[in-house]
Coordinates of C-alpha atoms (C1' of nucleotides) in Angstrom, one line a residue:
Chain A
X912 CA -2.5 19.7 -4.0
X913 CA -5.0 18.1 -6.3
X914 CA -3.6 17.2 -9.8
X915 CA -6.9 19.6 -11.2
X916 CA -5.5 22.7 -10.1
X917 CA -2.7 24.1 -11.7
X918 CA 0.3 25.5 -10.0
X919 CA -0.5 29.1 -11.0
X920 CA -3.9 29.2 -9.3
X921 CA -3.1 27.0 -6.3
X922 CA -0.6 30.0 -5.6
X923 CA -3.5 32.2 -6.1
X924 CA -5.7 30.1 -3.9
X925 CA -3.0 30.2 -1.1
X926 CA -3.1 34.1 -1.3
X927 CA -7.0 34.5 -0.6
X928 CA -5.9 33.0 2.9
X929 CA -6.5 35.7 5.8
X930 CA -4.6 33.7 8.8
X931 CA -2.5 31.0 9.3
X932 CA -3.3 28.5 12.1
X933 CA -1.3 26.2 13.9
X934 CA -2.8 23.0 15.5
X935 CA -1.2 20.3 18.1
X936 CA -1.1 17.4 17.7
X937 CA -4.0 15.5 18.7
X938 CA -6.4 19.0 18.3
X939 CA -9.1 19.0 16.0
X940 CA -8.8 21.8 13.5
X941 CA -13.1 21.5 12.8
X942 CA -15.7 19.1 13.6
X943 CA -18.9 17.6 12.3
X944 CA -21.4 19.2 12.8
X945 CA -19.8 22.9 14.2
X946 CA -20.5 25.8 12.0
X947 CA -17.4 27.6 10.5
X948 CA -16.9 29.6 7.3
X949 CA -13.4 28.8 6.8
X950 CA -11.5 26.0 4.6
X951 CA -7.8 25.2 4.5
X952 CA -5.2 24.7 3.1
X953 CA -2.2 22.0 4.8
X954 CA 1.1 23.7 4.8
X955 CA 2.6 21.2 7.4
X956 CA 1.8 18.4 9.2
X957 CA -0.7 15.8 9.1
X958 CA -4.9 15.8 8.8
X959 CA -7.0 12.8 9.5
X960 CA -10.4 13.2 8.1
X961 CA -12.8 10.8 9.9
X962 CA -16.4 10.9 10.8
X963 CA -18.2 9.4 14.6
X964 CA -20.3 7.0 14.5
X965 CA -23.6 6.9 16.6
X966 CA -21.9 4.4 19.0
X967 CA -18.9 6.8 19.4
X968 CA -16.7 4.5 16.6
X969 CA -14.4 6.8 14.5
X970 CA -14.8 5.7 10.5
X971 CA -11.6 7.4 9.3
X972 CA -11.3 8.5 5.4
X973 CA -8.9 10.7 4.4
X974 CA -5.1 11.1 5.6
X975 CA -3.7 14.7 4.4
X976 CA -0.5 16.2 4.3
X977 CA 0.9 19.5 2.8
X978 CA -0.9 21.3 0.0
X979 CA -4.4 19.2 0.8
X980 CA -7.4 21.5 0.5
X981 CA -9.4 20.1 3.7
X982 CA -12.8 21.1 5.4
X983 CA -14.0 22.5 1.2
X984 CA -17.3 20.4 1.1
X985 CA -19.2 22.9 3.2
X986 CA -18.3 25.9 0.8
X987 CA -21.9 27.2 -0.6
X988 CA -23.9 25.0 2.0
X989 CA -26.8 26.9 3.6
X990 CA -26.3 26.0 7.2
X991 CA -22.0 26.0 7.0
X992 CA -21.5 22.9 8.7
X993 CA -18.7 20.8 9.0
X994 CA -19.7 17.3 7.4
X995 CA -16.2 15.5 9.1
X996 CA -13.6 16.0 11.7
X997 CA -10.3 17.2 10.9
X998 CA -7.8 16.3 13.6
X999 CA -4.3 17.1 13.3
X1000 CA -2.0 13.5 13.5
X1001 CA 1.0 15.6 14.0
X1002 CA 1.9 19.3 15.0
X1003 CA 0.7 21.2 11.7
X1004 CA -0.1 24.4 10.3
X1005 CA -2.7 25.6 7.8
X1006 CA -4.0 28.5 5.7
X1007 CA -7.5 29.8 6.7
X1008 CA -9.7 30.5 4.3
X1009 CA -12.9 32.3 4.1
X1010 CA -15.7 30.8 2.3
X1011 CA -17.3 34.1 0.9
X1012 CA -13.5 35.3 -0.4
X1013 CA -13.4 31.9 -2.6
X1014 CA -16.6 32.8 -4.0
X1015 CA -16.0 36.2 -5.0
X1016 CA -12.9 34.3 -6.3
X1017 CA -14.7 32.2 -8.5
X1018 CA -16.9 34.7 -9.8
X1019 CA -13.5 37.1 -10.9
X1020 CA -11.7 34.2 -12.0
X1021 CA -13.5 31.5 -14.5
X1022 CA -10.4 29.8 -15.3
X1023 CA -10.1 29.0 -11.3
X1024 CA -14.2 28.1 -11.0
X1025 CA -13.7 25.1 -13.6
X1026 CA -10.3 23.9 -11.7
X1027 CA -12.0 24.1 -8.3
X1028 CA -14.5 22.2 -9.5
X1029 CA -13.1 19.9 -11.0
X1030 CA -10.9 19.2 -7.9
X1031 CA -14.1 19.1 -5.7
X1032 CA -15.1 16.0 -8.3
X1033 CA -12.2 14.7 -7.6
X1034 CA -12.8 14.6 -3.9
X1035 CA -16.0 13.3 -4.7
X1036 CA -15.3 10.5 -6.9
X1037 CA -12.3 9.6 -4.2
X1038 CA -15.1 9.2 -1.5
X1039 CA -17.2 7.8 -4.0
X1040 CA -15.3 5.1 -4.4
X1041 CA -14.5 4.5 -0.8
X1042 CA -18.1 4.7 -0.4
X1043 CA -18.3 1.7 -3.0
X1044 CA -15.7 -0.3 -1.5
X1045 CA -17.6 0.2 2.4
X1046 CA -21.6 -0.5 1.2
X1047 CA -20.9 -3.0 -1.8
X1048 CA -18.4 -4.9 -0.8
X1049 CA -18.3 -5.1 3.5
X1050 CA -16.1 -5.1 5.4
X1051 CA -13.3 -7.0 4.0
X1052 CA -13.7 -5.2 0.8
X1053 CA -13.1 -1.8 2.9
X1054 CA -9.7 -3.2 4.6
X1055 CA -9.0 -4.3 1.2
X1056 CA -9.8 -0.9 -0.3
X1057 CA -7.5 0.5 2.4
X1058 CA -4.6 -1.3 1.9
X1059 CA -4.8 -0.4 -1.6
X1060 CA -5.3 3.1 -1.0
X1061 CA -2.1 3.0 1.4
X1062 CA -0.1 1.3 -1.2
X1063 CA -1.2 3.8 -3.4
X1064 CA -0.1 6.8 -1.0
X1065 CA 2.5 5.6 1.1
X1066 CA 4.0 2.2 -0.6
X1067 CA 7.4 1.7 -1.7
X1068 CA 8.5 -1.1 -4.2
X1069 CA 10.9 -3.6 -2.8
X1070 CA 12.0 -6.8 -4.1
X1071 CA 9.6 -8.8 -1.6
X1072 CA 6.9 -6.7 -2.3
X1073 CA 4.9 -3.1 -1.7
X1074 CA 6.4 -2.1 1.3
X1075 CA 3.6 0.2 3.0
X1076 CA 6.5 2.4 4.4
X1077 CA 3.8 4.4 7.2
X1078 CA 3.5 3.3 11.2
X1079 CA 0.0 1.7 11.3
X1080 CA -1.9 -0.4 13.9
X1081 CA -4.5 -2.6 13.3
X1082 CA -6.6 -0.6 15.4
X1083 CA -5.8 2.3 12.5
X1084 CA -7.0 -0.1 9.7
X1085 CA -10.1 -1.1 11.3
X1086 CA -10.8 2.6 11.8
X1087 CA -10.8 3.3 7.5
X1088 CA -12.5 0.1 7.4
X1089 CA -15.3 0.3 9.8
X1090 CA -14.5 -3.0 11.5
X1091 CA -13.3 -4.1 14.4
X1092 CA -9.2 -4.6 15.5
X1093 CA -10.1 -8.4 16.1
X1094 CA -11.5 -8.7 12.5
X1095 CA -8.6 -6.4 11.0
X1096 CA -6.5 -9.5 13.2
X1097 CA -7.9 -12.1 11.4
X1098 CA -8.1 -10.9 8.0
X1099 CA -4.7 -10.1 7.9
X1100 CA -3.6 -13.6 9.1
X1101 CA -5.5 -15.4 6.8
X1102 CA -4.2 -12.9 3.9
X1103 CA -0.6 -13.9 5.0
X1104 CA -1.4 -17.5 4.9
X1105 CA -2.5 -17.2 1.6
X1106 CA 0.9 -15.5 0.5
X1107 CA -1.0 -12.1 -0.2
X1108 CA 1.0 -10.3 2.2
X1109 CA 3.6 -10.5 4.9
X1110 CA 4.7 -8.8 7.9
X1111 CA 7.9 -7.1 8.6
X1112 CA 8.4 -6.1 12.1
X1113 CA 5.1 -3.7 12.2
X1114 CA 4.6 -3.4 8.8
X1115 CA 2.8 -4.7 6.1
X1116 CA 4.3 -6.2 2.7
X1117 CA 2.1 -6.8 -0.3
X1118 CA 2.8 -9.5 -2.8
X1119 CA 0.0 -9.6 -4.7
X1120 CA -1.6 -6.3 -4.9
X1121 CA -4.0 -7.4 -7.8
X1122 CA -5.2 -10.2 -5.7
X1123 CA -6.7 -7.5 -3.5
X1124 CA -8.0 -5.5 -6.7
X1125 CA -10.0 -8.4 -8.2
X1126 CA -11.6 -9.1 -5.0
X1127 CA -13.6 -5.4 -5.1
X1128 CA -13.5 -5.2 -8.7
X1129 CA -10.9 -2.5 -8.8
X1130 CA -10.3 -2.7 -12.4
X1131 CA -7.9 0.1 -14.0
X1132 CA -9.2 2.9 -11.4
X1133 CA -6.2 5.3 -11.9
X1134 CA -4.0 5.4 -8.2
X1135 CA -4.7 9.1 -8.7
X1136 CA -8.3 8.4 -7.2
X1137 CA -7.7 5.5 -5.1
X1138 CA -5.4 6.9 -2.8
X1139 CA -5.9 7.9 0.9
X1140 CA -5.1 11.6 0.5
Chain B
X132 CA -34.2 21.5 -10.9
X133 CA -31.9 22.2 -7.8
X134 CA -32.9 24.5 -5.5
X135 CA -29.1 26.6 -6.4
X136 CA -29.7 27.6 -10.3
X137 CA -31.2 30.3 -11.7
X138 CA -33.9 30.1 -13.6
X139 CA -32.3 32.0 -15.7
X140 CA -29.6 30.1 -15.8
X141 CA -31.0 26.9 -15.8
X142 CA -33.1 28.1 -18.9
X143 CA -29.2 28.8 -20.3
X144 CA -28.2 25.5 -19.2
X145 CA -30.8 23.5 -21.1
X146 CA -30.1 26.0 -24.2
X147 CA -26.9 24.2 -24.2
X148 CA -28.4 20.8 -25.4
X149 CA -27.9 19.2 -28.8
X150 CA -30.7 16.4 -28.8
X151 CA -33.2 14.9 -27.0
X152 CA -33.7 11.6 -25.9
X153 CA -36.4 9.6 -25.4
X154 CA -36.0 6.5 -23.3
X155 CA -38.6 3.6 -22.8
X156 CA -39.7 1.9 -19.6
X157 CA -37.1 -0.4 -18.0
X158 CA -34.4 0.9 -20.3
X159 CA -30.5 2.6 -19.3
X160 CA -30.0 5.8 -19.9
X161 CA -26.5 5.3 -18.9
X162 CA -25.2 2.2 -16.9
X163 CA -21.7 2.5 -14.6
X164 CA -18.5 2.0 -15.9
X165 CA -19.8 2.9 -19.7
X166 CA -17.6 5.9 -21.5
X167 CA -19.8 9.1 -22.2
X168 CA -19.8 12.8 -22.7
X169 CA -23.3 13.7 -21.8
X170 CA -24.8 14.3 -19.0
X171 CA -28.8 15.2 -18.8
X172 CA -31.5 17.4 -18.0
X173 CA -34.6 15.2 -17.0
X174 CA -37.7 16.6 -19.4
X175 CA -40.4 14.0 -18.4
X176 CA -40.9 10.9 -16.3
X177 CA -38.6 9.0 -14.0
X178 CA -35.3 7.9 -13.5
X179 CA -33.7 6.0 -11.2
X180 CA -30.2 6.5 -9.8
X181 CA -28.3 3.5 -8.8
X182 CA -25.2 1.0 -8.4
X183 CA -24.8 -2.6 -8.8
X184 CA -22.9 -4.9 -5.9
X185 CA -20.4 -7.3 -6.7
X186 CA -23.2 -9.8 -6.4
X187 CA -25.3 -8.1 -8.8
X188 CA -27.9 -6.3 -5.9
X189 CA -29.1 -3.0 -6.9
X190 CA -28.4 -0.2 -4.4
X191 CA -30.5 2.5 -5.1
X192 CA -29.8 6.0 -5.0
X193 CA -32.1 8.8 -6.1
X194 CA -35.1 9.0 -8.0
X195 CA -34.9 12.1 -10.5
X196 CA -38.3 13.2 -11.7
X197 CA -38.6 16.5 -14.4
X198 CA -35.9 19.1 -14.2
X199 CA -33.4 16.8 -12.1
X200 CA -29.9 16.5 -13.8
X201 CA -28.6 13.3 -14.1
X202 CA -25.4 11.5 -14.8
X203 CA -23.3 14.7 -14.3
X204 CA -21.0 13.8 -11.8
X205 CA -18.2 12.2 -13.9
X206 CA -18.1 15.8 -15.7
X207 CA -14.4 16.8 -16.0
X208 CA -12.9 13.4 -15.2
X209 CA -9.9 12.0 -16.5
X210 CA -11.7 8.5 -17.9
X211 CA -15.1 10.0 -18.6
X212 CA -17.1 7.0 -17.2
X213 CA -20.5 7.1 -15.4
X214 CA -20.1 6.5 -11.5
X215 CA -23.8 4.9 -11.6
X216 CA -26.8 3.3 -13.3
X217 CA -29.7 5.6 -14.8
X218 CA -32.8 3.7 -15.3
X219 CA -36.1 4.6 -16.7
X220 CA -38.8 3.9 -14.5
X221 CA -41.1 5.2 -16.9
X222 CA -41.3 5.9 -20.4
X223 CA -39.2 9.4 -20.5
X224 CA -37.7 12.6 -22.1
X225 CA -34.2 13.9 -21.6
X226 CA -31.8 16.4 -23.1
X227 CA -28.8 15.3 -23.8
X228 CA -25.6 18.1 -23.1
X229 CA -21.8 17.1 -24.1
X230 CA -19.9 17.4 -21.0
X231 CA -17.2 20.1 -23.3
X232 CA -20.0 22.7 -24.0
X233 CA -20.5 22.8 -20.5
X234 CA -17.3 23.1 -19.6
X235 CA -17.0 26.1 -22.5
X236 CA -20.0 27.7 -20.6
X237 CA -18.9 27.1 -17.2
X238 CA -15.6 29.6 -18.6
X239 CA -17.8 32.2 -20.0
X240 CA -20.1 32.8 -17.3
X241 CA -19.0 32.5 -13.9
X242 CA -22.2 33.3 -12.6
X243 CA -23.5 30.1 -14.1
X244 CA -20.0 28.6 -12.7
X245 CA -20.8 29.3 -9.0
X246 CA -24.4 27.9 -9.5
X247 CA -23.5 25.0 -10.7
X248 CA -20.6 24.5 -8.2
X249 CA -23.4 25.3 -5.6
X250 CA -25.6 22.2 -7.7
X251 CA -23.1 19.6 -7.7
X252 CA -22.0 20.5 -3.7
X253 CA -25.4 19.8 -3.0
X254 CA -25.3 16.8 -4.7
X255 CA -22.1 15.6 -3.1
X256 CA -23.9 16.6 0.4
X257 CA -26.9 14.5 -0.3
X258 CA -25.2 11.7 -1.7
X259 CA -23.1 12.3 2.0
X260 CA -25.5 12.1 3.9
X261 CA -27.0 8.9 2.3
X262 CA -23.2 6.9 2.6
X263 CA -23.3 8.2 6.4
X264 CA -26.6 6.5 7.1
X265 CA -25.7 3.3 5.6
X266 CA -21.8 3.2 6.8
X267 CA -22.3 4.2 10.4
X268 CA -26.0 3.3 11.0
X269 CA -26.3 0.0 9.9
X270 CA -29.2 -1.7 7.1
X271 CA -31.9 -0.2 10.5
X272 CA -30.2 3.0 9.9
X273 CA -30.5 3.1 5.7
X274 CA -34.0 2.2 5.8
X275 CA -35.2 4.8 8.3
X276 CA -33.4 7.4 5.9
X277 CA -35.3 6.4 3.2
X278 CA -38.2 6.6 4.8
X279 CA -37.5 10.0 6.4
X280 CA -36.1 10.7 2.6
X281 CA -39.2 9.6 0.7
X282 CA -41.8 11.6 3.5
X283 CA -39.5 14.7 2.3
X284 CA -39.9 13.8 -1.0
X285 CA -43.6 12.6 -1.4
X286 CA -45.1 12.5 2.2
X287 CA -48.6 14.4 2.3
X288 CA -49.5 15.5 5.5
X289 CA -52.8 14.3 6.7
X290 CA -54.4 14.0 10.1
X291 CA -53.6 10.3 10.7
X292 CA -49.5 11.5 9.9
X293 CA -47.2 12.0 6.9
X294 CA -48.6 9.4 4.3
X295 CA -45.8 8.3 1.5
X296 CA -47.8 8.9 -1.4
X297 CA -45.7 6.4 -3.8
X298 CA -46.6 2.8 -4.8
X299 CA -43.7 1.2 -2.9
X300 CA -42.7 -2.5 -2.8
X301 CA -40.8 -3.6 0.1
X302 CA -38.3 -5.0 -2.2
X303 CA -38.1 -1.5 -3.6
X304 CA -37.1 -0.4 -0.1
X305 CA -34.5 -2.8 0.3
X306 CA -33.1 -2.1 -2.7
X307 CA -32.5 1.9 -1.3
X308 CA -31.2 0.1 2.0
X309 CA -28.8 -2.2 0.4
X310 CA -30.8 -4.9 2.9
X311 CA -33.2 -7.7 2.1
X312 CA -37.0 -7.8 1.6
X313 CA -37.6 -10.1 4.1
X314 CA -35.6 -7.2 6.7
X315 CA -37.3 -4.7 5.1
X316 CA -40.9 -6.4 6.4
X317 CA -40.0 -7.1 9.6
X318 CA -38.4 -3.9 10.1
X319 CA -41.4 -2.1 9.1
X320 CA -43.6 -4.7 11.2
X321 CA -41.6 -3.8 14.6
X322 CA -42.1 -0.3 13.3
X323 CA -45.5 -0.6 13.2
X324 CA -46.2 -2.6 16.7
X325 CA -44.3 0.2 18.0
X326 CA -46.9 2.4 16.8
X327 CA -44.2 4.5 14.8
X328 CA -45.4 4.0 11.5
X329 CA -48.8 2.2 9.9
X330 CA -50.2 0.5 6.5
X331 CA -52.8 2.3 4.6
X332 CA -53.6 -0.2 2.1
X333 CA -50.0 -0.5 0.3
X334 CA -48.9 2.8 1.7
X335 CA -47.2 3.9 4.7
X336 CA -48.4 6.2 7.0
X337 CA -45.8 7.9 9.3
X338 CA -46.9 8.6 13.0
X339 CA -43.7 9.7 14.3
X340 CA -41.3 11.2 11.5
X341 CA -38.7 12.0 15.0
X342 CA -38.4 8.5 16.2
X343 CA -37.0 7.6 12.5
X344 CA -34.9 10.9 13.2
X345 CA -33.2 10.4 16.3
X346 CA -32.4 6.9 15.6
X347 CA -30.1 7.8 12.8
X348 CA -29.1 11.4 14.8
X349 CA -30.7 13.3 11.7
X350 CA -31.0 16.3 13.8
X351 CA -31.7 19.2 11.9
X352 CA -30.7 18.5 8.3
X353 CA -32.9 20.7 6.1
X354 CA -35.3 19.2 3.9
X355 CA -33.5 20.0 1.0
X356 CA -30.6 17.8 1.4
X357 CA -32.6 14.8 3.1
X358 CA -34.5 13.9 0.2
X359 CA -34.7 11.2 -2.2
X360 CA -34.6 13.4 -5.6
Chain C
dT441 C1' -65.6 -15.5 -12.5
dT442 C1' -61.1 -18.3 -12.2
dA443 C1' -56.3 -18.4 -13.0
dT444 C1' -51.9 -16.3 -12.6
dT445 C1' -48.6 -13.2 -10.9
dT446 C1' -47.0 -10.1 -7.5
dT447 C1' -46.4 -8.7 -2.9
dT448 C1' -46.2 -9.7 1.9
dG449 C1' -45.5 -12.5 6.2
dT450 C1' -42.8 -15.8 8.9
dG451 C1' -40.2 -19.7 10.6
dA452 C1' -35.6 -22.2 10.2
dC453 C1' -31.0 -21.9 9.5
dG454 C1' -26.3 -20.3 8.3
dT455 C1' -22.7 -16.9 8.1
dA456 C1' -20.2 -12.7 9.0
dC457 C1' -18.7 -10.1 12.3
dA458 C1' -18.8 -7.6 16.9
dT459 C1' -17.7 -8.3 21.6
dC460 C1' -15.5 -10.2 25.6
dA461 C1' -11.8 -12.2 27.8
dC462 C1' -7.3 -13.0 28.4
dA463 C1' -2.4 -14.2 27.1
dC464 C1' 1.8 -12.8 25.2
dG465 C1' 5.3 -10.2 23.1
dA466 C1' 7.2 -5.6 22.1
dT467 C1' 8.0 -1.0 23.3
dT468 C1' 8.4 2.8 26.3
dT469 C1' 8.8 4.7 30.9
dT470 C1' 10.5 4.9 35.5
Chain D
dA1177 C1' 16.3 -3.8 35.0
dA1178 C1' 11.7 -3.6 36.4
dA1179 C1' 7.3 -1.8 35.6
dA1180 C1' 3.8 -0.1 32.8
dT1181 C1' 1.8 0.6 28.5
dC1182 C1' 0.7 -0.7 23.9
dG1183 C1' -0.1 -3.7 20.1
dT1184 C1' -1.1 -8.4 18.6
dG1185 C1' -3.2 -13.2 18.6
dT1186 C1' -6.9 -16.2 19.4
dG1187 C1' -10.8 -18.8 21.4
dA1188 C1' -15.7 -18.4 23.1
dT1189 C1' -20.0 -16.5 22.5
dG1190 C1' -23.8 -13.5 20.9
dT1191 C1' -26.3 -11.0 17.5
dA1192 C1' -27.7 -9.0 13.2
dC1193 C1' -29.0 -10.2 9.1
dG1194 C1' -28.9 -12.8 4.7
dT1195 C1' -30.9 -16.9 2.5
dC1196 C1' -34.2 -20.5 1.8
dA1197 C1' -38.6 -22.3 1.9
dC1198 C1' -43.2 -21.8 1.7
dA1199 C1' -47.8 -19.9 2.7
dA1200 C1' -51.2 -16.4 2.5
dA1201 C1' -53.0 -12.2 0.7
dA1202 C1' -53.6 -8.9 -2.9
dA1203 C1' -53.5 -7.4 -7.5
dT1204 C1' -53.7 -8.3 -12.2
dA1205 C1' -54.8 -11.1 -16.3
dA1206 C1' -57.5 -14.3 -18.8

DNA sequence: TTATTTTTGTGACGTACATCACACGATTTT
DNA sequence: AAAATCGTGTGATGTACGTCACAAAAATAA
C-alpha cells in the first residue's frame, strides 16, 4: 500500500473490486501493449513489473507484493493500454478493478481523488528516479541504484553489513539494470575488492551503502521513494 | 493547455494564481533539487524542461510553449523539491500557483480533480514513453523520438515531406538524446544517404516519418502523447 | 566589406560494455 | 551417487559511441 493513501480509503479502494483473480506463477497478469480496463490490487504473492526491449531483453522495474496497486498508469488513457508487464514471481492473487468504477470513485469522493493522486506521484517520482539513475548515470549507476533500492526493500542490518535477505542472481540484477550478467559479474567483483560489499553464500552484504549513494548522487532521497516496490 | 482540462476548468485553474512572473532569456524558472511551492501556468514564450547528468550534460525533456503547466509534478510530495530544470528560452510570462490552493481546489471540485488526474497521467505517459526510447532503444533510438516528437510538435506537411519548422542545432538534438553532437551529425548524415530524411537550409525535412517509427517499434502511439510539448 | 562567432563535418582514438566461449562449482533431479 | 541443470567467473573480441582535434561553411557582428 502506498504511504499516500490512508487506511480508511485503501479499504474503500479494495471494495470497488468486482473479481478476484488468481495467477500462477510464471503467468503474466497484463502486458504491454494489450488493452484492458482493469487495475489491481496485490492480495498475495509476488508482481514483477518489467518492460521488453526491442531485442527481446526484459528491463525489470518494480517488484510488488501484497497491498501494491499495479497495472494504475493506464487509468484515464485514451487507447487503455498496458505500458509494462506484470508477471506473477510466485502463485498470487489480486483484486480486479475496473477503471470507469475508480472514476466515478473519484468524482463521489474528493478526499480519495487527492490520495490517489498523490500516490500516482509517488509511482512517478519512484520511476522517475530510476529513470535518473538508468539515462544519467549508465549502467553502473542502475546496478547501483538497484542494490540500493533492494537494501531499501528487502535489507536487514547485521553486524557485517546490509544483508539483502532476497534470492537474487546476477542475471536478476542485470535485468533492473539493463546490463548484461557478465557486466553485473564484474562490477560486483570489483565492488567486493574494494570492501563495498561481500558475498555470503548467494547473497549480497553491503558495507558501505553511502559509497554506492555518492556515486549517483543519491543525497537524502527518503527510502520511501527509492525502494523497488 | 492539455488536451484533458476543461476550458472551463482550466480558466478555474489559472483563477487560482497569486502572481505573475516574468522571466528573462536564459534565466531558471525553477532548477532541480530547489524547495518550492509553485508550480506554473505558461502565459507567453518558451520554456524548456530538463535534467542535468552527473557530469553536468543537459538532458532535455519538453519544450512548454503558452498554456503548458510546468513544474507540477513534485505537487503533493513529502520534500517539495522540483524533479527538473525550467529554463527560459525566451523572454516569458508565467503564473505562479502555490501547490496548497491547488490541493484546496482539487478537494472542492472533483470535477477539476479527475481532469487534472487525467493532466498529470498524461504527463507521466509522455514522460514514459520518452525513458522507454532512451532505456531500451539506445542514443539511435532517443534521437529518432525526438525527431518523430518534434514532426508532431512542429512538422508542416509539405510536398517534399514533414518539414521541422524550428531553428534546431544539432547540439540541441543531442542534448534531447542524452548523445553527442558529433553522433547527432552523423546520425542524421546516414539518415540522409539513406534517403530517410533531408536538409533544407538548417531544417530538416522528413521523407519517411515510418522508418524513424518502426525503428523504435512506435506503432500506433497517438499524437498526443508522442510529442515534445 | 571584413572579422568574428556559431554551426556543421570528419578522421583518429579511447573507453565502456555487449557478446561469445568455455570452465568450474553448486544445486537439483534421477 | 551420477547426471543434469543452474549460477558464477573470466578471458578474448567486437562495436557503439564519447572525446579530441581541427577544418570548412554559414551566420552574425563590426
Amino acid at each position: 500500500m502506498s504511504q499516500f493513501i490512508s487506511k480508511k480509503n485503501f479499504e474503500q479502494l479494495k471494495t470497488l473490486a468486482y473479481k478476484t483473480i488468481k495467477v500462477k506463477k510464471g503467468m503474466f497478469l497484463f502486458q504491454e501493449g494489450q488493452i484492458g480496463e482493469n487495475f489491481f490490487v496485490v492480495l498475495s504473492g509476488k508482481f514483477q513489473i518489467s518492460k521488453f526491449s526491442g531485442d527481446g531483453k526484459e528491463l525489470c522495474l518494480r517488484l510488488c507484493g501484497p497491498n501494491a496497486v499495479i497495472g494504475e498508469l493506464m487509468i484515464f488513457s485514451d487507447n487503455g493500454r498496458y505500458l509494462f508487464n506484470g508477471r506473477a514471481l510466485e502463485d498470487s492473487e489480486v483484486l480486479a478493478i475496473k477503471n470507469e468504477d475508480i472514476e466515478k470513485e473519484l468524482l463521489a469522493n474528493p478526499e480519495f481523488a487527492v490520495e490517489f493522486l498523490k500516490m500516482m506521484t509517488d509511482h512517478f517520482r519512484k520511476q522517475h528516479t530510476k529513470f535518473r539513475d538508468l539515462v544519467l548515470y549508465g549502467k553502473k549507476g542502475a546496478l547501483y541504484s538497484t542494490l540500493i533500492r533492494m537494501a531499501n526493500s528487502y535489507g536487514i542490518q547485521t553486524k557485517e553489513g546490509i544483508l539483502l535477505d532476497v534470492p537474487v542472481t546476477h542475471q536478476d540484477l542485470a535485468n533492473f539494470s539493463s546490463t548484461s550478467r557478465e557486466s553485473v559479474n564484474r562490477e560486483l567483483n570489483t565492488l567486493k575488492s574494494k570492501g563495498i560489499i561481500s558475498f555470503k553464500g548467494r547473497k549480497i552484504i553491503i558495507h558501505s551503502l553511502d559509497y554506492l549513494k555518492k556515486q549517483i548522487n543519491c543525497e537524502g532521497c527518503p527510502a520511501s521513494y527509492c525502494n523497488i516496490e
